[in-house]
Coordinates of C-alpha atoms and ligand atoms in Angstrom, one line a residue:
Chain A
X9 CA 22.9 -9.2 19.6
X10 CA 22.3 -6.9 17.0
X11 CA 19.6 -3.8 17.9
X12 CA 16.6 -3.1 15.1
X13 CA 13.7 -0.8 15.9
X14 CA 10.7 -2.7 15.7
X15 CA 7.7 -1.4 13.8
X16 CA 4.7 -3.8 14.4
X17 CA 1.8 -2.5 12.9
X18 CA -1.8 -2.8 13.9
X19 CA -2.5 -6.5 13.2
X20 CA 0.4 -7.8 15.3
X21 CA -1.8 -6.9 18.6
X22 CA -5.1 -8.5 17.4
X23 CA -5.7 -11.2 13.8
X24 CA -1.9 -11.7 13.5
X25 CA -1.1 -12.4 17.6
X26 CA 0.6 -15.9 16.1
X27 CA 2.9 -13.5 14.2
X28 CA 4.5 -11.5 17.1
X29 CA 4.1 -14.0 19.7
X30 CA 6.5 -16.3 17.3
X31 CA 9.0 -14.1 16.1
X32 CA 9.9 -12.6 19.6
X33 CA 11.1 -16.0 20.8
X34 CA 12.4 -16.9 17.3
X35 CA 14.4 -13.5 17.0
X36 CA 16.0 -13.5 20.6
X37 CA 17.4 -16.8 19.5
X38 CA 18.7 -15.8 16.5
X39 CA 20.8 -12.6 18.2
X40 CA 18.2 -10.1 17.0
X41 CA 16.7 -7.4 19.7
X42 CA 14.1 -5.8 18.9
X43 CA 13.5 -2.4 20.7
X44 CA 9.4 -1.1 20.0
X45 CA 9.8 2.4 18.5
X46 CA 7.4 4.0 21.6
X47 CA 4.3 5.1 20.7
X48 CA 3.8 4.2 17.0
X49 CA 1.0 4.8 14.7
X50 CA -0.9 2.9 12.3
X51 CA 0.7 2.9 8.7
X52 CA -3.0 3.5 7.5
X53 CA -2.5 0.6 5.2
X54 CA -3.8 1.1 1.8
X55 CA -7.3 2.8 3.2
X56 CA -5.6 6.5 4.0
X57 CA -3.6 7.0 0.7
X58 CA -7.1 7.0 -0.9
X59 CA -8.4 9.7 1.2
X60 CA -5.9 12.2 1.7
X61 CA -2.5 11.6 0.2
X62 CA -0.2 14.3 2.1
X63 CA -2.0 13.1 5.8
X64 CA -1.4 9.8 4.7
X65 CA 2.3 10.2 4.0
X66 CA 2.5 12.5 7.6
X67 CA 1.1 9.6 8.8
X68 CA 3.9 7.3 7.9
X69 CA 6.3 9.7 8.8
X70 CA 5.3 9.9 12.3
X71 CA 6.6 6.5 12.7
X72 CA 10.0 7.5 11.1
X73 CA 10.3 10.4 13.0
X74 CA 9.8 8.5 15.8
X75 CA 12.3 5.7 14.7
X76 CA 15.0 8.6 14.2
X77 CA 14.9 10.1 17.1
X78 CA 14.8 6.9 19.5
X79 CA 18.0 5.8 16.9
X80 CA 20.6 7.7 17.7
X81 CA 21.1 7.3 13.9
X82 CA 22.6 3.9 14.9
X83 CA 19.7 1.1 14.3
X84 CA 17.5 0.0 11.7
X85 CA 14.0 -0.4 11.6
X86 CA 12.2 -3.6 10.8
X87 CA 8.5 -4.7 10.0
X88 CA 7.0 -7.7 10.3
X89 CA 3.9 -7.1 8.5
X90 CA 4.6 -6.1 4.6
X91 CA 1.6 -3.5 4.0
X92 CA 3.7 -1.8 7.1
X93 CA 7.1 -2.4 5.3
X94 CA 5.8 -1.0 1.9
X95 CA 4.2 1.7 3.3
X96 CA 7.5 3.0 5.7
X97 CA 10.1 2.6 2.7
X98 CA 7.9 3.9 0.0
X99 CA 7.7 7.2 2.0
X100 CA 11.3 7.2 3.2
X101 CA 12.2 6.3 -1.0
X102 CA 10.0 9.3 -1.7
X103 CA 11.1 12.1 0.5
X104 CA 14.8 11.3 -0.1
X105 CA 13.9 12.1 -3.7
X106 CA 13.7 15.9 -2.4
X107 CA 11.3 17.0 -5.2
X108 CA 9.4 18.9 -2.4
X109 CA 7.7 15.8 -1.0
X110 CA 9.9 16.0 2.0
X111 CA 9.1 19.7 2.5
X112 CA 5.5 19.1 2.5
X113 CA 6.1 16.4 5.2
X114 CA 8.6 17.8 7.3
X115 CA 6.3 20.9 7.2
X116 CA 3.2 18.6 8.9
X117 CA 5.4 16.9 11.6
X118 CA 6.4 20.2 12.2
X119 CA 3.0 20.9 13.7
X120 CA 3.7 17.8 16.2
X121 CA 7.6 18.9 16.7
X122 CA 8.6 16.2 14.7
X123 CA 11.3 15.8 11.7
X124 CA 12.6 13.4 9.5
X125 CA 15.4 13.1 7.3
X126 CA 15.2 10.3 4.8
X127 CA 17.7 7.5 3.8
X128 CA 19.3 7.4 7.6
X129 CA 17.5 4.9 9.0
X130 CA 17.5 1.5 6.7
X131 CA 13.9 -0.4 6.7
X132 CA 13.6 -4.0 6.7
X133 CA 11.2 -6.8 6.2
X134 CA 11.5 -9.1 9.2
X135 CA 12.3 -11.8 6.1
X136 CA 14.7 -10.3 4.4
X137 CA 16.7 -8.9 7.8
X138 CA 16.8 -12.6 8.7
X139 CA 18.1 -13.9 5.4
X140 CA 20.4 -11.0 4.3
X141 CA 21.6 -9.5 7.9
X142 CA 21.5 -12.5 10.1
X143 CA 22.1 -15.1 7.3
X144 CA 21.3 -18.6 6.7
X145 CA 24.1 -20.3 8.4
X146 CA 23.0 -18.6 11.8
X147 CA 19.5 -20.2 11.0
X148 CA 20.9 -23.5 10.2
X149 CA 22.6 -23.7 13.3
X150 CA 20.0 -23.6 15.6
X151 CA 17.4 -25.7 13.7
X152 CA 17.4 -29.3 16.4
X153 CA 14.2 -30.5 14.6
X154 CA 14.2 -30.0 10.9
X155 CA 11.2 -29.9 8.9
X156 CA 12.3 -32.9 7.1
X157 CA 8.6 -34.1 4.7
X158 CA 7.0 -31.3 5.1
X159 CA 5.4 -30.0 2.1
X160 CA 5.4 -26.3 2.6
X161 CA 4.5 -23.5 -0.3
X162 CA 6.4 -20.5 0.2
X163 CA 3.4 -17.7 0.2
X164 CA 5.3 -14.1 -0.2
X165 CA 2.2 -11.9 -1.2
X166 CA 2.4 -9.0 -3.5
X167 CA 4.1 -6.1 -0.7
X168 CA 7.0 -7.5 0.6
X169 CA 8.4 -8.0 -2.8
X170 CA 6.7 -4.7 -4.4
X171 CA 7.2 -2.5 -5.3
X172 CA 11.0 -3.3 -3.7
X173 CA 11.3 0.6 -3.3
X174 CA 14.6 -0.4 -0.6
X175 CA 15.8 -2.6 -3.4
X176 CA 16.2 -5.9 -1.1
X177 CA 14.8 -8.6 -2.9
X178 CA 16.4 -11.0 -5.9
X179 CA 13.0 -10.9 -8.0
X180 CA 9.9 -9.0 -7.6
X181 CA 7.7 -11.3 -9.2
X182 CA 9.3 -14.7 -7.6
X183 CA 11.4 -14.0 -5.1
X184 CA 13.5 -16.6 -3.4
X185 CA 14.0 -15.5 -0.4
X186 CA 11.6 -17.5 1.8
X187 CA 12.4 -20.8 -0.2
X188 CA 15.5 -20.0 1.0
X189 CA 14.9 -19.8 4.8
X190 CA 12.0 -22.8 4.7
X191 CA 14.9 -25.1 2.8
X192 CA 17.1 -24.3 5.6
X193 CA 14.7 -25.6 8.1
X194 CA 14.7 -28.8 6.4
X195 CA 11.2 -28.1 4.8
X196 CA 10.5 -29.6 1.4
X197 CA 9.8 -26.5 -0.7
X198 CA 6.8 -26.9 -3.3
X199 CA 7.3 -25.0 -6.3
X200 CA 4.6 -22.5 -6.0
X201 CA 4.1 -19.6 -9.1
X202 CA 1.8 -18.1 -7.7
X203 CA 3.7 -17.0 -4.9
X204 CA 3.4 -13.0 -4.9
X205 CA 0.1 -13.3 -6.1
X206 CA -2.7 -11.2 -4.1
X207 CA -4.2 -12.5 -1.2
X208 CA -7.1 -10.0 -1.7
X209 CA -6.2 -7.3 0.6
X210 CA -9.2 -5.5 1.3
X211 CA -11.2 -6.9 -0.7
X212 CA -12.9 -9.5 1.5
X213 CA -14.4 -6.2 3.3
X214 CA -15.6 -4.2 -0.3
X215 CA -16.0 -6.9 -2.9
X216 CA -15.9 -10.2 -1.6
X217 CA -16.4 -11.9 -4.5
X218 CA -13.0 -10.6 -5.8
X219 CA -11.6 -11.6 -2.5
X220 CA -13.3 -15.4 -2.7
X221 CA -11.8 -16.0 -6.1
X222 CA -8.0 -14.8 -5.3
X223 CA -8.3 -17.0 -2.5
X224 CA -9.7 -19.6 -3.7
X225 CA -7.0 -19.7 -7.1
X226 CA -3.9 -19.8 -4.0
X227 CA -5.1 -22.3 -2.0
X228 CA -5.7 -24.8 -5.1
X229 CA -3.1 -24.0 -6.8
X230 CA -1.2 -25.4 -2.9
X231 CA -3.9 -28.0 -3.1
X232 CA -2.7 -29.4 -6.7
X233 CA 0.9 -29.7 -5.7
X234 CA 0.3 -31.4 -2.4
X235 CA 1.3 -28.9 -0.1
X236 CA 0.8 -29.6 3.8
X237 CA 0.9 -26.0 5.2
X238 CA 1.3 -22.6 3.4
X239 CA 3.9 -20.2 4.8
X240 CA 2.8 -16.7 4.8
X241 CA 5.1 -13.7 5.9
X242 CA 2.3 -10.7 6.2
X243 CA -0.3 -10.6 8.9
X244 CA -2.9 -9.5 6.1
X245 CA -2.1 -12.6 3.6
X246 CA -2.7 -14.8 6.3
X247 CA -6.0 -13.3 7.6
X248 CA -7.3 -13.3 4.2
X249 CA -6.5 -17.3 3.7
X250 CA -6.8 -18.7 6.9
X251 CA -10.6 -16.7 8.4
X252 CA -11.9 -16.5 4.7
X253 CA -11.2 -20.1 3.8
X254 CA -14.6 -21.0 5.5
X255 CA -16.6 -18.6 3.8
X256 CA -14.8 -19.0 0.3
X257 CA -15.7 -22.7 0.6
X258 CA -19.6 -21.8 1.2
X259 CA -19.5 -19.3 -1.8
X260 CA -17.8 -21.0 -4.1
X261 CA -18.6 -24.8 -3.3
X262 CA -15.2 -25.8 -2.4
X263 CA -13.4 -27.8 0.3
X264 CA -10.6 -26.4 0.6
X265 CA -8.8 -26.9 3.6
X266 CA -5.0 -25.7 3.3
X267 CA -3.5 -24.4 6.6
X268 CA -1.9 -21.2 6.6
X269 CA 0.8 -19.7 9.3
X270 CA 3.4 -17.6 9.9
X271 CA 7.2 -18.2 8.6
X272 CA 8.4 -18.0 12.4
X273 CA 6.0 -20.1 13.9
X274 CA 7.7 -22.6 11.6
X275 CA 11.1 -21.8 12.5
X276 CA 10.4 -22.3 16.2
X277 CA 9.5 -25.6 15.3
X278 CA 12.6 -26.4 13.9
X279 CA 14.6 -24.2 16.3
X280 CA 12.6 -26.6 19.0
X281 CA 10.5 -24.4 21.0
X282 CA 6.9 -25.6 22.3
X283 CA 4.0 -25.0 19.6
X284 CA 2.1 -23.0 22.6
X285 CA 4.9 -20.6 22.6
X286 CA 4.4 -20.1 18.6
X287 CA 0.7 -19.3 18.2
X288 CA -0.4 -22.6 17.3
X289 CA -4.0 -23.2 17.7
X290 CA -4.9 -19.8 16.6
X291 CA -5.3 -20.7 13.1
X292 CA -9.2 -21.3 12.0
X293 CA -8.0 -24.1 9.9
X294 CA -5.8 -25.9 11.9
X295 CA -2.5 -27.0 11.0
X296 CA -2.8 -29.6 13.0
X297 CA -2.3 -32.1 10.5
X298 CA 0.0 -30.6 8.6
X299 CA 2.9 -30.3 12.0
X300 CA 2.3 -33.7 12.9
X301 CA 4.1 -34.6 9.8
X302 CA 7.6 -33.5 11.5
X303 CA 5.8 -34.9 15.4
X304 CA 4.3 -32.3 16.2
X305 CA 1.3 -31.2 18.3
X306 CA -1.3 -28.4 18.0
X307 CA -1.7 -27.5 21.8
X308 CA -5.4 -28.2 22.9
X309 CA -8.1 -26.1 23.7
X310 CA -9.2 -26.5 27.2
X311 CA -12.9 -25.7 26.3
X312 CA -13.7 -28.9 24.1
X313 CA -16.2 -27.2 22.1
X314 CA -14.5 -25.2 20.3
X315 CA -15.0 -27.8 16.2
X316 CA -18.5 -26.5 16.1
X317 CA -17.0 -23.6 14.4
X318 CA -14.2 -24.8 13.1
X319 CA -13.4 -26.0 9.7
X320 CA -14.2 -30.3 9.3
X321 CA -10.6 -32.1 9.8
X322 CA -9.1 -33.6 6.6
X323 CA -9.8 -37.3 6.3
X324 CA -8.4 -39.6 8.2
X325 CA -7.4 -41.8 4.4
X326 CA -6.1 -39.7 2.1
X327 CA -3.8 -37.1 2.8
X328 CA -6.3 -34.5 2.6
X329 CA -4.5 -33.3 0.2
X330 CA -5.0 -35.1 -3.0
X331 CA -8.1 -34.7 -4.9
X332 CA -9.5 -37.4 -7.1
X333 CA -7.8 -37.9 -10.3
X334 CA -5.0 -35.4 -11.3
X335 CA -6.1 -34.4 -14.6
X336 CA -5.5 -30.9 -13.5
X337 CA -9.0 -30.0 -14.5
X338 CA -9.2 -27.4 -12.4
X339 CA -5.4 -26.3 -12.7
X340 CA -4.4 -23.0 -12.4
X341 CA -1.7 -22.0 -14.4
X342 CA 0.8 -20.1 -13.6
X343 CA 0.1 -17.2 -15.7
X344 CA 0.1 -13.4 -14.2
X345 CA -3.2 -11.6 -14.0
X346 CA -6.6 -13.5 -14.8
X347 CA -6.4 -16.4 -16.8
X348 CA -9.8 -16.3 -17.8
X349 CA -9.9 -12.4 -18.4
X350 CA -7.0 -11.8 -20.6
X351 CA -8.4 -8.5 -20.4
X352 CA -5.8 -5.4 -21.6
Chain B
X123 CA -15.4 23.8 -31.1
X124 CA -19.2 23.3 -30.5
X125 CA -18.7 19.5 -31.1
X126 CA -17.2 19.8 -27.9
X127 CA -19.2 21.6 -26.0
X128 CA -20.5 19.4 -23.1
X129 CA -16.7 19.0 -22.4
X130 CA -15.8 21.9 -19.6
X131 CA -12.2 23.0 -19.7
X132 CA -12.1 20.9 -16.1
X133 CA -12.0 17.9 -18.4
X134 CA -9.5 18.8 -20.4
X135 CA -7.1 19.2 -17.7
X136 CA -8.2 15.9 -16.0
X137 CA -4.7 14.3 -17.2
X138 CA -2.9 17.3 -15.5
X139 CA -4.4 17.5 -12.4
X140 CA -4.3 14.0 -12.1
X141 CA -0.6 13.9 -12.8
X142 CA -0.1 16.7 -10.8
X143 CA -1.7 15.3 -7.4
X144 CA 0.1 11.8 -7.7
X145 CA 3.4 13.4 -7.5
X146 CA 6.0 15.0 -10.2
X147 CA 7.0 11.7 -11.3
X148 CA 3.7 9.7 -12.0
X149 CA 5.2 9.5 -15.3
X150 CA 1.0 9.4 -16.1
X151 CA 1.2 10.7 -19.7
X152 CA 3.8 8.8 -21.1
X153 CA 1.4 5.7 -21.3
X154 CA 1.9 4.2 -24.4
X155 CA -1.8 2.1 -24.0
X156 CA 0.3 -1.1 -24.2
X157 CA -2.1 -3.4 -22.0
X158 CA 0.5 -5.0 -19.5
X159 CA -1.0 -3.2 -16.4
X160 CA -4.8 -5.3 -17.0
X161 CA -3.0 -8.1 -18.2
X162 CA -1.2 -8.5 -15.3
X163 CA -4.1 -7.3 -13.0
X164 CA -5.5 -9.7 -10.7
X165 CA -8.5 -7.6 -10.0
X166 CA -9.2 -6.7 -13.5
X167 CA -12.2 -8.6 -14.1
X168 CA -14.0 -7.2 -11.7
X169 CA -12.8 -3.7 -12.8
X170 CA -15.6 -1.4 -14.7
X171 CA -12.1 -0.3 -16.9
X172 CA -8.4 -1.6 -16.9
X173 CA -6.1 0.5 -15.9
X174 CA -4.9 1.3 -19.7
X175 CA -8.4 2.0 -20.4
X176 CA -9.3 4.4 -17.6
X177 CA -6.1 5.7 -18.4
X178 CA -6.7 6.5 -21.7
X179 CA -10.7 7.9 -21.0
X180 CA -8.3 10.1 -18.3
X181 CA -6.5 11.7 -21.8
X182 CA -9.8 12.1 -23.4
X183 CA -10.8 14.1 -20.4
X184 CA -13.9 11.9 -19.8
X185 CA -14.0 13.1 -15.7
X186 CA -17.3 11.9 -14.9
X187 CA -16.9 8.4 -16.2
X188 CA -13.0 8.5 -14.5
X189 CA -14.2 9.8 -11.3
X190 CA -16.9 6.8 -10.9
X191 CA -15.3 4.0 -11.7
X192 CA -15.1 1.4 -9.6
X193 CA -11.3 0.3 -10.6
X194 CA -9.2 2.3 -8.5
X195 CA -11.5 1.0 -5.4
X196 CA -11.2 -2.4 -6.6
X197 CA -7.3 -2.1 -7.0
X198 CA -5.6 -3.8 -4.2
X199 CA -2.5 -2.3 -4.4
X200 CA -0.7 -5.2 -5.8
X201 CA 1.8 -3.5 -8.0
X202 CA 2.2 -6.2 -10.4
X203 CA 1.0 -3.4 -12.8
X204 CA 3.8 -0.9 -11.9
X205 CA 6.8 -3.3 -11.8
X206 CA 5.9 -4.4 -15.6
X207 CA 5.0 -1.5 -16.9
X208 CA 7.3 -0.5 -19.3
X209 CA 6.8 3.4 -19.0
X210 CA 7.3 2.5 -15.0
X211 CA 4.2 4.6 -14.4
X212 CA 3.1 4.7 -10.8
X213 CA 0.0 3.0 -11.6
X214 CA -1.3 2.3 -7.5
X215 CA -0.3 5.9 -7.0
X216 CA -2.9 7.1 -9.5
X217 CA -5.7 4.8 -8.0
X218 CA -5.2 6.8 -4.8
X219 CA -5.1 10.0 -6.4
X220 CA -8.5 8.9 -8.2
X221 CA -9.7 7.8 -4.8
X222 CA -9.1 10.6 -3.1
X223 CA -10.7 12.6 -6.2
X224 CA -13.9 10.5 -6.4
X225 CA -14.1 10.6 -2.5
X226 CA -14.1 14.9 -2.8
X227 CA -16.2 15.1 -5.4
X228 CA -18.4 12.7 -4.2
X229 CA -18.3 11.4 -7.7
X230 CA -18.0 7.3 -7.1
X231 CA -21.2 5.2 -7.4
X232 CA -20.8 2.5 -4.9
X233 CA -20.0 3.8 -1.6
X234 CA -18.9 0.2 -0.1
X235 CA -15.2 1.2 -0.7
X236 CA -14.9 4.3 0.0
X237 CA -16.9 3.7 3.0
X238 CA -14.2 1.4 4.2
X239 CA -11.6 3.7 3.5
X240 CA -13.2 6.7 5.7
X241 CA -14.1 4.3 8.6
X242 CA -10.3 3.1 8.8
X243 CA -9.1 6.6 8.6
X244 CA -11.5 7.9 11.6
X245 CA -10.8 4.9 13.6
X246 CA -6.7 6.4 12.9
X247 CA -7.6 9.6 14.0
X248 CA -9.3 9.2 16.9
X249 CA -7.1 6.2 18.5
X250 CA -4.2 6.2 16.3
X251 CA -4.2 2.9 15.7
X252 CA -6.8 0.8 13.6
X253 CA -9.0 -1.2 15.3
X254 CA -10.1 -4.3 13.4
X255 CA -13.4 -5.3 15.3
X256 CA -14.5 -1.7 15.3
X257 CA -13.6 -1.3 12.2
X258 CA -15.7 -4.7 11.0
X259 CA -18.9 -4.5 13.0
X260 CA -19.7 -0.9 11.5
X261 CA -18.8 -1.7 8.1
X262 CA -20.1 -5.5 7.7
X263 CA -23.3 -4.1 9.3
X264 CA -24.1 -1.1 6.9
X265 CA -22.9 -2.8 3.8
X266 CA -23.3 -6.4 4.1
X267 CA -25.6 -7.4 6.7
X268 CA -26.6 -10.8 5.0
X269 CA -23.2 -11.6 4.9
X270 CA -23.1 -12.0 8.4
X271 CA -24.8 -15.3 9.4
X272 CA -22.1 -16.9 6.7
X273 CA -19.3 -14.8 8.7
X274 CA -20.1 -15.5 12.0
X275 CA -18.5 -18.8 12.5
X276 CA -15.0 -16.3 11.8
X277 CA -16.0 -13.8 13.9
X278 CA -16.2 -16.2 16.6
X279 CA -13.7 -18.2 15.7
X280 CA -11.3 -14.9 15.8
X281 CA -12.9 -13.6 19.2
X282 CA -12.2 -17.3 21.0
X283 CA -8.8 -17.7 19.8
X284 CA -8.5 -14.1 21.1
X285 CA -7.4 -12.6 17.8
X286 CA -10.0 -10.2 17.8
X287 CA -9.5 -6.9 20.6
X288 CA -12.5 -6.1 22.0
X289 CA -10.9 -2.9 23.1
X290 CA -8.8 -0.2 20.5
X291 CA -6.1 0.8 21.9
X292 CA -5.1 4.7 21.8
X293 CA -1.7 6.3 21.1
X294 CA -0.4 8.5 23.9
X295 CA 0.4 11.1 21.1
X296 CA -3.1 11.5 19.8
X297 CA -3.3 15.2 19.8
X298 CA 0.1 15.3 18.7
X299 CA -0.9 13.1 15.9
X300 CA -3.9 14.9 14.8
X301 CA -2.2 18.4 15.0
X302 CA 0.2 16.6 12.0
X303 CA -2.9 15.2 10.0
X304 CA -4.2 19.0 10.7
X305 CA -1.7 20.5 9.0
X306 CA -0.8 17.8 6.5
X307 CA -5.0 18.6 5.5
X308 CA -4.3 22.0 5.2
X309 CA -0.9 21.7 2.8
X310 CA -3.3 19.3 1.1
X311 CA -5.3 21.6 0.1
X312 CA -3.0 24.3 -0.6
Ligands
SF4_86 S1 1.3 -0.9 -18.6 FE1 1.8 1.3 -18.4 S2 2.1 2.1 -20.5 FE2 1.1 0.1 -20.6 S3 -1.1 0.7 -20.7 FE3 -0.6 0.2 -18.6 S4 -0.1 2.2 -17.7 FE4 0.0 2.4 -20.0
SF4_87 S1 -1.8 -2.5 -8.3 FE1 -4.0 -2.4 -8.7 S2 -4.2 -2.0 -10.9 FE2 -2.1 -2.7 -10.5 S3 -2.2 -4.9 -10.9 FE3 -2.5 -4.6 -8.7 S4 -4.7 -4.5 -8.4 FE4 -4.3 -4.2 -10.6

């Protein structure tokens, strides 16, 4: 078993529950303990650094003050959620530049008898601790139930990859990390360009329309090449696609209907474990379809009522995937920024 | 110099003091106005200015127009910008900075955003942790109230697959917590 410091961040207790409640099982098996770092803050996600910028940094550094100290100087710390990630390694990047940054933090912990000295601790993505530390061959071993058929589209986001500030990923832009680890489940791996695209971040909450469109161009873009189920590794990313889908479709006059969940909830799949144990079932728009492709089963709701607000099911023809004609109309291509802007 | 009179000398040093809050190495006037940050930008059509254009209005020292803006607010910290950008200028560094400016100042026009922003942060500084149905019913309520009927099928869709706490949850270190974001304020403003 190898020790890391766990960091969950805010969303793993309430929108991304699917998210811790399948990579506790998922890591255990894969020889990774994870020890809570006791009484963490939030990471004030990108709505702090636009208030106050030194608080905001104290604010991250609570967490690796905290980390430090429970350490020993011995373990790592890991996040699952990639605002949480970005946010702990751009702070620990900047203070270890000692241009006075560390001064002015070290100063405010201070104030709570805190301290932190950068660059002792090393920060990891849950993602790229699995693929670099624990390796693919570890993975491989326990899959009993590959993913064999299943079309999945490897959905990175924008802050796992950016802005790399612990300089652990092979590409900021497209990354290959998590086609990695879905091929190694067996899962057939769409070629997806847009796949550290934004998933609006905040901005279903200050400018929906933004938000609707961004959505809207990822979940095509799946739609076009015939994904089943898009693979996201950041509790935000998957909020944004899965409970704005609905009201996307309503805005926009879609129909979209691409399933969304975390990368471990698919690797307990394949490792075997029961869907119930992986958070299946709290997806708005179920991936029920989707897992029966590899045999397997949403669990049920006891309460039977619960379609009424739930997205329609795909159609029973068709694979709910495939849209009429493929003249790629509506095909977004896999340019950066707004295709229809162009705007410098 | 009369031809530049409505210009105070605060405007002048807009660049400076911009530079100077986001951090010695913002890198902020070396921009070369080459366009790859709003090129890149999946927000920019919704932005008021690109980033190469608000950064360029920043040189001319045009604050007012800077300071309300809607960009940096509809910046989603992407950093597709700051990976291509071949002066490697910490361009979601200077939205925060401009944030955190407009937000003092008072200076933005829309207060949807900023809003947002200053709910999360008291909902961090009373509990410690953010609490995402608190967090939603104040804001969706005061800013988008007719959004709701379209929104409440999520809402309860979160709450019955229990992905919504009806509770927050508090940090045991609170005080400690605030006595840091206490004194981080007052370096801040140092
Ligand atoms: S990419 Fe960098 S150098 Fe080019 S306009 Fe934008 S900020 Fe300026
Ligand atoms: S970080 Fe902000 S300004 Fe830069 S590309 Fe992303 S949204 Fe645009």
């Amino acid at each position: 078993m190898s020790k890391y410091l766990y960091y969950p961040g805010c969303s793993m207790e309430g929108s991304g529950k699917a998210y811790h409640n399948s990579l506790m099982p998922v890591c255990e098996k894969i020889g990774l303990e994870l020890q809570e770092i006791d009484d963490w803050n939030c990471c004030g996600a990108t709505e702090y650094l636009g208030i106050n910028k030194i608080p905001a940094y104290a604010l991250i550094g609570r967490n690796l003050a905290l980390a430090e100290a429970q350490s020993n100087g011995a373990q790592d710390i890991v996040a699952p959620c990639s605002a949480c990630y970005l946010n702990l390694t751009k702070i620990d990047s900047y203070m270890a530049k000692k241009n006075g940054v560390d001064e002015l933090i070290n100063d405010a912990l201070s104030a709570g008898g805190l301290s932190y000295e950068p660059g002792q601790l090393g920060i990891h993505h849950l993602l790229d601790l699995i693929v670099y530390e624990i390796g693919l061959d570890t993975v491989k071993e326990k899959v009993v139930r590959p993913l064999t058929g299943l079309r999945v589209a490897p959905y990175i986001g924008c802050m796992a990859p950016r802005y790399d500030y612990a300089k652990r990923w092979s590409d900021s832009e497209h990354p290959l990390e998590l086609d990695w680890l879905l091929g190694a489940l067996g899962a057939e791996v769409v070629d997806y360009p847009l796949k550290t695209h934004c998933c609006g971040g905040h901005m279903p909450q200050i400018g929906p329309d933004t938000a609707y469109e961004l959505i809207h161009r990822l979940v095509d873009y799946a739609e076009e090449v015939k994904t089943d189920i898009m693979v996201a590794v950041c509790p935000m990313c998957q909020m944004n696609i899965d409970a704005y889908q609905n009201e996307t479709n309503q805005h926009l006059g879609t129909k979209h209907k691409m399933p969304i969940v975390f990368f471990t909830q698919l690797m307990g799949l394949a490792f075997g474990m029961r869907e119930r144990d992986l958070g299946f079932g709290s997806e708005l728009v179920s991936a029920k379809e989707a897992i029966q492709k590899i045999g397997s089963e949403v669990p049920k709701k006891k309460r039977k009522k619960k379609d009424k607000f739930a997205l329609p099911m795909p159609h029973p023809l068709g694979n709910g995937i495939l849209k009429n004609g493929t003249n790629g109309k509506e095909l977004i291509l896999p340019t950066e920024g707004r295709a229809r802007g162009g705007r410098a | 110099m009369s031809h530049l009179a409505p210009q105070t000398e605060k405007n002048f040093k807009l660049m400076e003091q911009v530079a100077q809050k986001t951090g010695s190495d913002s890198k902020l006037e070396t921009c070369i106005q080459c366009g790859t940050c709003g090129g890149s930008c999946p927000s920019a059509m919704d932005m008021e200015h690109t980033p190469r254009k608000l950064f360029a209005l920043l040189r001319a020292g045009e604050r007012e127009e800077v300071l309300s803006s809607n960009t940096p607010w509809v910046c989603v910290s992407c950093y597709f910008c700051a990976v291509r950008c071949p002066q490697e200028i910490k361009i979601p560094d200077v939205m925060y900075t401009l944030k955190s400016m407009a937000v003092a100042e008072g200076a933005y026009r829309d207060s949807t955003a900023s809003d947002f922003s200053r709910t999360f942060v008291s909902m961090v500084e009373n509990y410690g942790r953010s609490y995402e149905l608190g967090l939603a019913t104040r804001h969706y309520l005061r800013h988008f109230p007719l959004r709701l009927p379209s929104m409440a099928p999520m809402g309860i869709g979160l709450l019955s697959k229990k992905r919504l706490n009806l509770k927050p949850k508090k940090i045991q270190g609170i005080k400690q917590l605030n006595a840091i974001l206490d004194r981080a304020k007052e370096l801040e403003a140092a």
